[in-house]
């Protein structure tokens, strides 16, 4: 009697599990979008067309929106290692920037909310690591690159200027040379 | 705290390797009020969410409609996402589940009214196994449908299900046990094979 009950329960469990497993294999074969959602988002986008769109156009999906007063004040880049760069904003928030591989290193771009563009280029040859950070800021401001040893070349730009910070690190003798220069209103 | 960010290549990548995609959390943190960023999340997650709703409801048209509702609700609720403390996909599944539950509750009421007006014909068994399962599932409470769907149809672990629903893992475990018993009962009751 008990044996029959268990058999029936087991069979019901098995049957239920089969049906659930079959339902689990059902894949979505419908449309890959919802017109209702897209129309809604499009409507909002059209309303906002008058707003600046530099960041959106660049498709940089996270910006240092916290950079003080819309400038580059106290925004820093540091620890450019391997294929990553960490940008530290004025309020201490950190953003991890992925760099894509190039023939002799890695590079990547980062655009802040106020339209400043950070172009990071890293090359490594014969133990010498060169990091260039080009900063193009429409609002002007100050930027700093901080190295592991604490060296921190700083550069100030006027609105529309392009700034460049270059760091050369030679692993062989441990010496580091830091340069900062402003391209002087060439935009 | 380090947050992930997106980058764009300044030089063509000779290896043709794609950039690492922007993590959901980084996108979601910036997408509130920005329809273009939200559209990236929407495109990334629409099909998985629609698939979940299809498996949950067994009805493609309904799933499509609920998926749209889910993303419109997510757009409105996006400023609160970070307070949820769960992955973005889980957050979407939570919204989708709430939407599906609302429909399930309405459907149960409708079925009870219809059953009162015209008792169901027990001599008309479900047409196939899929219909059999969804007929039985629809008779469960919304909460039981939810745990069955997330665990057995989505393949989430008990821990993932608990996080998605904002419940204790033990609660999910006991609820799942009761839901399975209820489903087994309904499968036997609604016809077809045992």
Short mmCIF file of C-alpha atoms in Angstrom, two decimals:
data_model
loop_
_atom_site.label_atom_id
_atom_site.label_comp_id
_atom_site.label_asym_id
_atom_site.label_seq_id
_atom_site.Cartn_x
_atom_site.Cartn_y
_atom_site.Cartn_z
CA UNK A 1 0.00 0.00 0.00
CA UNK A 2 2.71 2.45 1.08
CA UNK A 3 4.82 1.26 -1.78
CA UNK A 4 2.00 2.10 -4.22
CA UNK A 5 1.57 5.55 -2.71
CA UNK A 6 5.27 6.30 -3.09
CA UNK A 7 5.22 5.06 -6.65
CA UNK A 8 2.31 7.32 -7.47
CA UNK A 9 4.00 10.31 -5.82
CA UNK A 10 7.25 9.62 -7.60
CA UNK A 11 5.45 9.35 -10.91
CA UNK A 12 3.64 12.64 -10.30
CA UNK A 13 6.90 14.34 -9.35
CA UNK A 14 8.61 12.98 -12.40
CA UNK A 15 5.75 14.07 -14.62
CA UNK A 16 5.73 17.56 -13.11
CA UNK A 17 9.50 17.89 -13.47
CA UNK A 18 9.27 16.84 -17.11
CA UNK A 19 6.65 19.46 -17.86
CA UNK A 20 8.65 22.15 -16.08
CA UNK A 21 11.85 21.17 -17.88
CA UNK A 22 10.04 21.37 -21.20
CA UNK A 23 8.65 24.80 -20.38
CA UNK A 24 12.10 25.94 -19.31
CA UNK A 25 13.43 25.22 -22.78
CA UNK A 26 10.98 27.65 -24.37
CA UNK A 27 12.94 30.49 -25.90
CA UNK A 28 11.70 33.91 -26.85
CA UNK A 29 10.97 33.98 -30.58
CA UNK A 30 9.01 37.21 -30.64
CA UNK A 31 10.25 40.67 -31.56
CA UNK A 32 13.49 41.95 -30.04
CA UNK A 33 12.00 45.31 -29.15
CA UNK A 34 8.81 46.89 -27.88
CA UNK A 35 7.51 49.76 -30.02
CA UNK A 36 5.65 51.17 -27.02
CA UNK A 37 8.89 51.53 -25.05
CA UNK A 38 10.83 52.95 -27.98
CA UNK A 39 8.17 55.53 -28.77
CA UNK A 40 8.11 56.60 -25.15
CA UNK A 41 11.89 57.00 -24.98
CA UNK A 42 11.98 58.72 -28.36
CA UNK A 43 9.38 61.21 -27.17
CA UNK A 44 11.51 62.09 -24.17
CA UNK A 45 14.63 62.38 -26.30
CA UNK A 46 12.91 64.78 -28.68
CA UNK A 47 11.88 66.97 -25.77
CA UNK A 48 15.48 67.15 -24.63
CA UNK A 49 17.00 67.95 -27.99
CA UNK A 50 17.87 71.45 -26.94
CA UNK A 51 20.22 70.17 -24.24
CA UNK A 52 23.98 69.66 -24.86
CA UNK A 53 24.60 66.22 -26.29
CA UNK A 54 28.37 65.87 -26.45
CA UNK A 55 28.48 63.09 -23.92
CA UNK A 56 25.63 61.23 -25.52
CA UNK A 57 27.05 61.56 -28.99
CA UNK A 58 30.30 60.13 -27.79
CA UNK A 59 28.40 57.21 -26.27
CA UNK A 60 30.47 57.41 -23.14
CA UNK A 61 28.11 55.82 -20.78
CA UNK A 62 29.35 57.07 -17.48
CA UNK A 63 30.87 60.43 -16.84
CA UNK A 64 32.53 62.25 -14.05
CA UNK A 65 29.42 64.26 -13.48
CA UNK A 66 30.68 65.18 -10.09
CA UNK A 67 33.58 67.25 -11.33
CA UNK A 68 33.25 70.39 -9.34
CA UNK A 69 31.45 73.35 -10.86
CA UNK A 70 31.52 71.90 -14.31
CA UNK A 71 35.26 72.23 -14.64
CA UNK A 72 38.09 69.78 -14.42
CA UNK A 73 39.02 70.98 -10.97
CA UNK A 74 40.75 68.32 -8.97
CA UNK A 75 39.92 65.54 -11.37
CA UNK A 76 42.83 63.18 -11.42
CA UNK A 77 43.94 60.14 -13.32
CA UNK A 78 46.17 57.64 -11.66
CA UNK A 79 47.41 54.09 -11.67
CA UNK A 80 47.46 53.57 -15.39
CA UNK A 81 48.29 49.90 -15.31
CA UNK A 82 47.80 47.24 -17.94
CA UNK A 83 44.54 47.88 -19.68
CA UNK A 84 42.91 49.89 -16.99
CA UNK A 85 43.00 53.50 -15.92
CA UNK A 86 41.38 54.82 -12.82
CA UNK A 87 40.02 58.32 -12.92
CA UNK A 88 39.44 59.90 -9.56
CA UNK A 89 36.99 62.76 -9.54
CA UNK A 90 37.16 65.80 -7.37
CA UNK A 91 34.97 64.30 -4.70
CA UNK A 92 37.03 61.12 -4.51
CA UNK A 93 34.77 58.92 -6.61
CA UNK A 94 36.68 56.49 -8.76
CA UNK A 95 35.86 55.34 -12.25
CA UNK A 96 37.52 52.37 -13.82
CA UNK A 97 38.22 53.00 -17.51
CA UNK A 98 38.78 50.03 -19.79
CA UNK A 99 41.53 50.57 -22.35
CA UNK A 100 41.51 48.72 -25.62
CA UNK A 101 44.63 47.05 -26.91
CA UNK A 102 46.74 48.74 -29.53
CA UNK A 103 49.81 47.47 -31.35
CA UNK A 104 52.18 48.65 -28.63
CA UNK A 105 50.00 49.23 -25.62
CA UNK A 106 46.49 50.31 -24.91
CA UNK A 107 44.29 53.35 -25.31
CA UNK A 108 40.87 54.62 -24.48
CA UNK A 109 38.74 57.71 -24.15
CA UNK A 110 36.64 59.06 -21.38
CA UNK A 111 34.22 61.96 -21.61
CA UNK A 112 32.97 63.79 -18.58
CA UNK A 113 29.54 65.28 -18.24
CA UNK A 114 30.85 68.76 -18.84
CA UNK A 115 32.28 67.67 -22.18
CA UNK A 116 35.92 67.25 -21.19
CA UNK A 117 37.52 64.44 -23.18
CA UNK A 118 40.29 62.33 -21.66
CA UNK A 119 42.28 60.45 -24.26
CA UNK A 120 44.52 57.95 -22.53
CA UNK A 121 47.30 56.32 -24.50
CA UNK A 122 49.72 53.85 -22.97
CA UNK A 123 52.75 52.36 -24.66
CA UNK A 124 55.41 50.08 -23.26
CA UNK A 125 58.70 49.39 -25.03
CA UNK A 126 61.84 47.89 -23.55
CA UNK A 127 60.65 48.26 -20.00
CA UNK A 128 59.78 51.92 -20.49
CA UNK A 129 56.17 52.76 -19.94
CA UNK A 130 54.77 55.96 -21.45
CA UNK A 131 51.40 57.26 -20.55
CA UNK A 132 49.86 60.21 -22.31
CA UNK A 133 46.66 61.79 -21.15
CA UNK A 134 45.23 64.37 -23.52
CA UNK A 135 42.55 66.51 -21.99
CA UNK A 136 40.31 68.62 -24.14
CA UNK A 137 38.07 70.71 -21.98
CA UNK A 138 35.48 73.15 -23.29
CA UNK A 139 35.23 74.76 -19.89
CA UNK A 140 38.84 74.86 -18.81
CA UNK A 141 40.09 73.84 -15.40
CA UNK A 142 42.82 71.88 -13.74
CA UNK A 143 43.75 68.25 -14.06
CA UNK A 144 46.31 66.11 -12.36
CA UNK A 145 47.82 62.74 -13.05
CA UNK A 146 49.06 60.90 -9.99
CA UNK A 147 51.64 58.15 -10.22
CA UNK A 148 52.20 55.38 -7.77
CA UNK A 149 55.20 57.20 -6.33
CA UNK A 150 53.07 60.21 -5.53
CA UNK A 151 54.38 62.43 -8.34
CA UNK A 152 51.53 64.51 -9.64
CA UNK A 153 52.08 66.80 -12.59
CA UNK A 154 49.26 69.27 -12.80
CA UNK A 155 48.07 71.37 -15.69
CA UNK A 156 45.56 74.16 -15.99
CA UNK A 157 43.66 74.88 -19.16
CA UNK A 158 41.62 77.81 -20.33
CA UNK A 159 38.25 77.19 -21.94
CA UNK A 160 38.73 75.49 -25.28
CA UNK A 161 42.39 74.67 -24.73
CA UNK A 162 43.84 71.23 -25.20
CA UNK A 163 46.09 70.08 -22.42
CA UNK A 164 48.50 67.21 -22.41
CA UNK A 165 50.14 65.39 -19.54
CA UNK A 166 52.89 62.91 -20.31
CA UNK A 167 54.38 60.51 -17.89
CA UNK A 168 57.37 58.36 -18.69
CA UNK A 169 58.25 55.56 -16.35
CA UNK A 170 61.45 53.63 -16.82
CA UNK A 171 61.38 50.34 -15.00
CA UNK A 172 65.12 49.79 -15.45
CA UNK A 173 66.40 52.58 -13.21
CA UNK A 174 63.21 53.51 -11.45
CA UNK A 175 63.50 57.15 -12.52
CA UNK A 176 60.38 58.93 -13.57
CA UNK A 177 60.06 62.06 -15.60
CA UNK A 178 56.86 64.02 -15.50
CA UNK A 179 56.02 66.75 -17.93
CA UNK A 180 53.03 68.97 -18.16
CA UNK A 181 52.32 71.34 -20.96
CA UNK A 182 49.46 73.32 -22.38
CA UNK A 183 48.94 73.56 -26.09
CA UNK A 184 47.95 77.16 -25.64
CA UNK A 185 44.57 77.70 -27.13
CA UNK A 186 44.99 75.78 -30.31
CA UNK A 187 41.34 74.85 -30.48
CA UNK B 1 34.59 52.33 -4.28
CA UNK B 2 35.57 51.68 -7.87
CA UNK B 3 32.88 51.96 -10.47
CA UNK B 4 33.12 50.55 -13.95
CA UNK B 5 33.01 52.98 -16.82
CA UNK B 6 32.85 52.77 -20.54
CA UNK B 7 35.53 53.77 -22.96
CA UNK B 8 35.79 54.20 -26.68
CA UNK B 9 38.93 53.30 -28.59
CA UNK B 10 41.02 56.18 -29.86
CA UNK B 11 42.75 54.00 -32.40
CA UNK B 12 41.41 51.15 -34.50
CA UNK B 13 41.86 47.85 -32.78
CA UNK B 14 43.94 45.63 -35.09
CA UNK B 15 42.82 42.52 -33.30
CA UNK B 16 39.21 43.37 -33.82
CA UNK B 17 38.47 42.65 -30.19
CA UNK B 18 35.34 44.37 -28.97
CA UNK B 19 35.54 46.67 -26.01
CA UNK B 20 34.35 45.29 -22.75
CA UNK B 21 30.66 46.11 -22.54
CA UNK B 22 29.57 48.66 -20.01
CA UNK B 23 28.40 46.91 -16.85
CA UNK B 24 24.71 47.22 -16.09
CA UNK B 25 25.32 48.90 -12.76
CA UNK B 26 27.41 51.66 -14.34
CA UNK B 27 24.80 52.26 -17.00
CA UNK B 28 21.91 52.18 -14.58
CA UNK B 29 23.66 54.64 -12.28
CA UNK B 30 23.71 57.18 -15.10
CA UNK B 31 20.58 56.29 -17.05
CA UNK B 32 17.95 57.89 -14.84
CA UNK B 33 16.53 60.71 -16.91
CA UNK B 34 18.68 59.80 -19.90
CA UNK B 35 16.57 57.90 -22.43
CA UNK B 36 19.50 57.05 -24.69
CA UNK B 37 21.44 55.35 -21.93
CA UNK B 38 18.32 53.59 -20.74
CA UNK B 39 17.74 52.40 -24.30
CA UNK B 40 21.07 50.57 -24.10
CA UNK B 41 19.86 48.70 -21.03
CA UNK B 42 16.50 48.08 -22.63
CA UNK B 43 18.07 46.60 -25.76
CA UNK B 44 20.35 44.43 -23.67
CA UNK B 45 17.62 43.00 -21.47
CA UNK B 46 14.42 43.05 -23.51
CA UNK B 47 14.64 39.53 -24.88
CA UNK B 48 15.66 37.86 -21.60
CA UNK B 49 12.85 39.63 -19.77
CA UNK B 50 10.33 38.81 -22.51
CA UNK B 51 11.56 35.20 -22.42
CA UNK B 52 11.06 35.04 -18.67
CA UNK B 53 7.52 36.38 -19.05
CA UNK B 54 6.80 33.90 -21.84
CA UNK B 55 7.89 31.02 -19.65
CA UNK B 56 6.00 32.46 -16.72
CA UNK B 57 2.69 33.04 -18.56
CA UNK B 58 2.91 30.62 -21.48
CA UNK B 59 1.43 33.34 -23.69
CA UNK B 60 3.65 35.21 -26.14
CA UNK B 61 1.35 38.17 -26.78
CA UNK B 62 0.84 38.67 -23.07
CA UNK B 63 4.57 38.30 -22.43
CA UNK B 64 5.35 40.94 -25.05
CA UNK B 65 2.87 43.33 -23.50
CA UNK B 66 4.15 42.70 -19.98
CA UNK B 67 7.76 43.13 -21.11
CA UNK B 68 6.91 46.57 -22.48
CA UNK B 69 5.14 47.41 -19.20
CA UNK B 70 8.21 46.21 -17.31
CA UNK B 71 10.60 48.52 -19.13
CA UNK B 72 8.30 51.51 -18.90
CA UNK B 73 8.00 50.87 -15.16
CA UNK B 74 11.77 50.42 -14.91
CA UNK B 75 12.33 53.74 -16.65
CA UNK B 76 10.16 55.49 -14.09
CA UNK B 77 11.68 53.65 -11.14
CA UNK B 78 15.29 53.90 -12.28
CA UNK B 79 16.26 56.57 -9.71
CA UNK B 80 15.47 54.02 -6.99
CA UNK B 81 17.42 51.15 -8.58
CA UNK B 82 20.61 51.65 -6.62
CA UNK B 83 18.72 51.39 -3.34
CA UNK B 84 17.63 47.88 -4.27
CA UNK B 85 21.15 46.48 -3.88
CA UNK B 86 20.56 43.75 -6.44
CA UNK B 87 21.87 43.16 -9.97
CA UNK B 88 20.03 45.07 -12.68
CA UNK B 89 18.69 41.89 -14.30
CA UNK B 90 17.29 40.74 -10.96
CA UNK B 91 15.72 44.16 -10.48
CA UNK B 92 14.03 43.87 -13.88
CA UNK B 93 12.84 40.37 -13.04
CA UNK B 94 11.36 41.73 -9.83
CA UNK B 95 9.40 44.34 -11.77
CA UNK B 96 8.38 41.79 -14.40
CA UNK B 97 7.27 39.41 -11.65
CA UNK B 98 5.13 42.09 -10.05
CA UNK B 99 3.50 42.78 -13.41
CA UNK B 100 2.89 39.09 -14.06
CA UNK B 101 1.51 38.64 -10.55
CA UNK B 102 -0.99 41.44 -11.06
CA UNK B 103 -2.25 39.70 -14.19
CA UNK B 104 -2.29 36.32 -12.43
CA UNK B 105 -4.40 37.69 -9.60
CA UNK B 106 -6.88 39.27 -12.00
CA UNK B 107 -7.05 36.01 -13.95
CA UNK B 108 -7.79 33.98 -10.81
CA UNK B 109 -10.64 36.31 -9.92
CA UNK B 110 -11.99 36.15 -13.46
CA UNK B 111 -11.82 32.35 -13.44
CA UNK B 112 -13.65 32.14 -10.14
CA UNK B 113 -16.43 34.35 -11.43
CA UNK B 114 -16.70 32.30 -14.60
CA UNK B 115 -16.67 29.06 -12.61
CA UNK B 116 -19.51 30.39 -10.50
CA UNK B 117 -21.54 31.37 -13.53
CA UNK B 118 -20.73 28.27 -15.58
CA UNK B 119 -19.02 25.31 -13.90
CA UNK B 120 -15.97 24.12 -15.87
CA UNK B 121 -16.29 21.16 -18.18
CA UNK B 122 -14.08 18.48 -16.67
CA UNK B 123 -14.51 16.35 -19.75
CA UNK B 124 -12.46 18.75 -21.80
CA UNK B 125 -8.81 18.02 -20.90
CA UNK B 126 -5.96 20.33 -21.97
CA UNK B 127 -4.93 19.99 -25.59
CA UNK B 128 -1.27 19.28 -24.91
CA UNK B 129 1.36 19.12 -22.19
CA UNK B 130 2.20 22.81 -22.42
CA UNK B 131 -1.42 23.84 -22.03
CA UNK B 132 -1.77 21.33 -19.22
CA UNK B 133 1.13 22.86 -17.30
CA UNK B 134 0.01 26.45 -17.78
CA UNK B 135 -3.58 25.63 -16.92
CA UNK B 136 -2.37 24.13 -13.67
CA UNK B 137 0.12 26.94 -12.99
CA UNK B 138 -2.57 29.57 -13.51
CA UNK B 139 -4.56 28.00 -10.70
CA UNK B 140 -1.78 28.55 -8.18
CA UNK B 141 -1.46 31.69 -6.14
CA UNK B 142 0.67 34.43 -7.70
CA UNK B 143 3.34 33.82 -5.05
CA UNK B 144 3.51 30.13 -5.86
CA UNK B 145 3.63 30.83 -9.59
CA UNK B 146 6.50 33.20 -8.92
CA UNK B 147 8.78 30.77 -7.11
CA UNK B 148 8.01 27.96 -9.54
CA UNK B 149 8.82 30.27 -12.45
CA UNK B 150 12.02 31.70 -11.07
CA UNK B 151 13.45 28.42 -9.81
CA UNK B 152 12.18 25.86 -12.29
CA UNK B 153 11.61 27.92 -15.44
CA UNK B 154 14.41 30.48 -15.10
CA UNK B 155 16.86 28.20 -13.34
CA UNK B 156 17.66 30.64 -10.54
CA UNK B 157 19.10 29.25 -7.34
CA UNK B 158 17.21 29.65 -4.08
CA UNK B 159 19.64 32.40 -3.10
CA UNK B 160 19.18 34.26 -6.39
CA UNK B 161 15.43 33.89 -6.15
CA UNK B 162 15.48 35.22 -2.61
CA UNK B 163 17.49 38.26 -3.68
CA UNK B 164 15.25 38.88 -6.66
CA UNK B 165 12.14 38.79 -4.52
CA UNK B 166 13.65 40.47 -1.49
CA UNK B 167 12.84 37.47 0.71
CA UNK B 168 14.81 35.25 3.07
CA UNK B 169 16.19 32.13 1.45
CA UNK B 170 14.35 29.95 3.95
CA UNK B 171 11.09 31.60 3.01
CA UNK B 172 11.71 30.85 -0.65
CA UNK B 173 12.59 27.25 0.14
CA UNK B 174 9.43 26.57 2.11
CA UNK B 175 7.30 28.50 -0.39
CA UNK B 176 8.77 26.46 -3.23
CA UNK B 177 7.97 23.23 -1.43
CA UNK B 178 4.35 24.27 -0.99
CA UNK B 179 4.17 25.54 -4.56
CA UNK B 180 5.41 22.23 -5.94
CA UNK B 181 2.83 20.33 -3.92
CA UNK B 182 0.11 22.67 -5.13
CA UNK B 183 1.21 22.35 -8.74
CA UNK B 184 1.32 18.59 -8.49
CA UNK B 185 -2.20 18.63 -7.14
CA UNK B 186 -3.44 20.91 -9.89
CA UNK B 187 -1.77 18.84 -12.59
CA UNK B 188 -3.60 15.80 -11.33
CA UNK B 189 -6.86 17.73 -11.03
CA UNK B 190 -6.82 19.51 -14.36
CA UNK B 191 -6.67 16.39 -16.46
CA UNK B 192 -4.22 14.85 -18.81
CA UNK B 193 -1.84 12.29 -17.47
CA UNK B 194 -1.12 12.15 -13.69
#
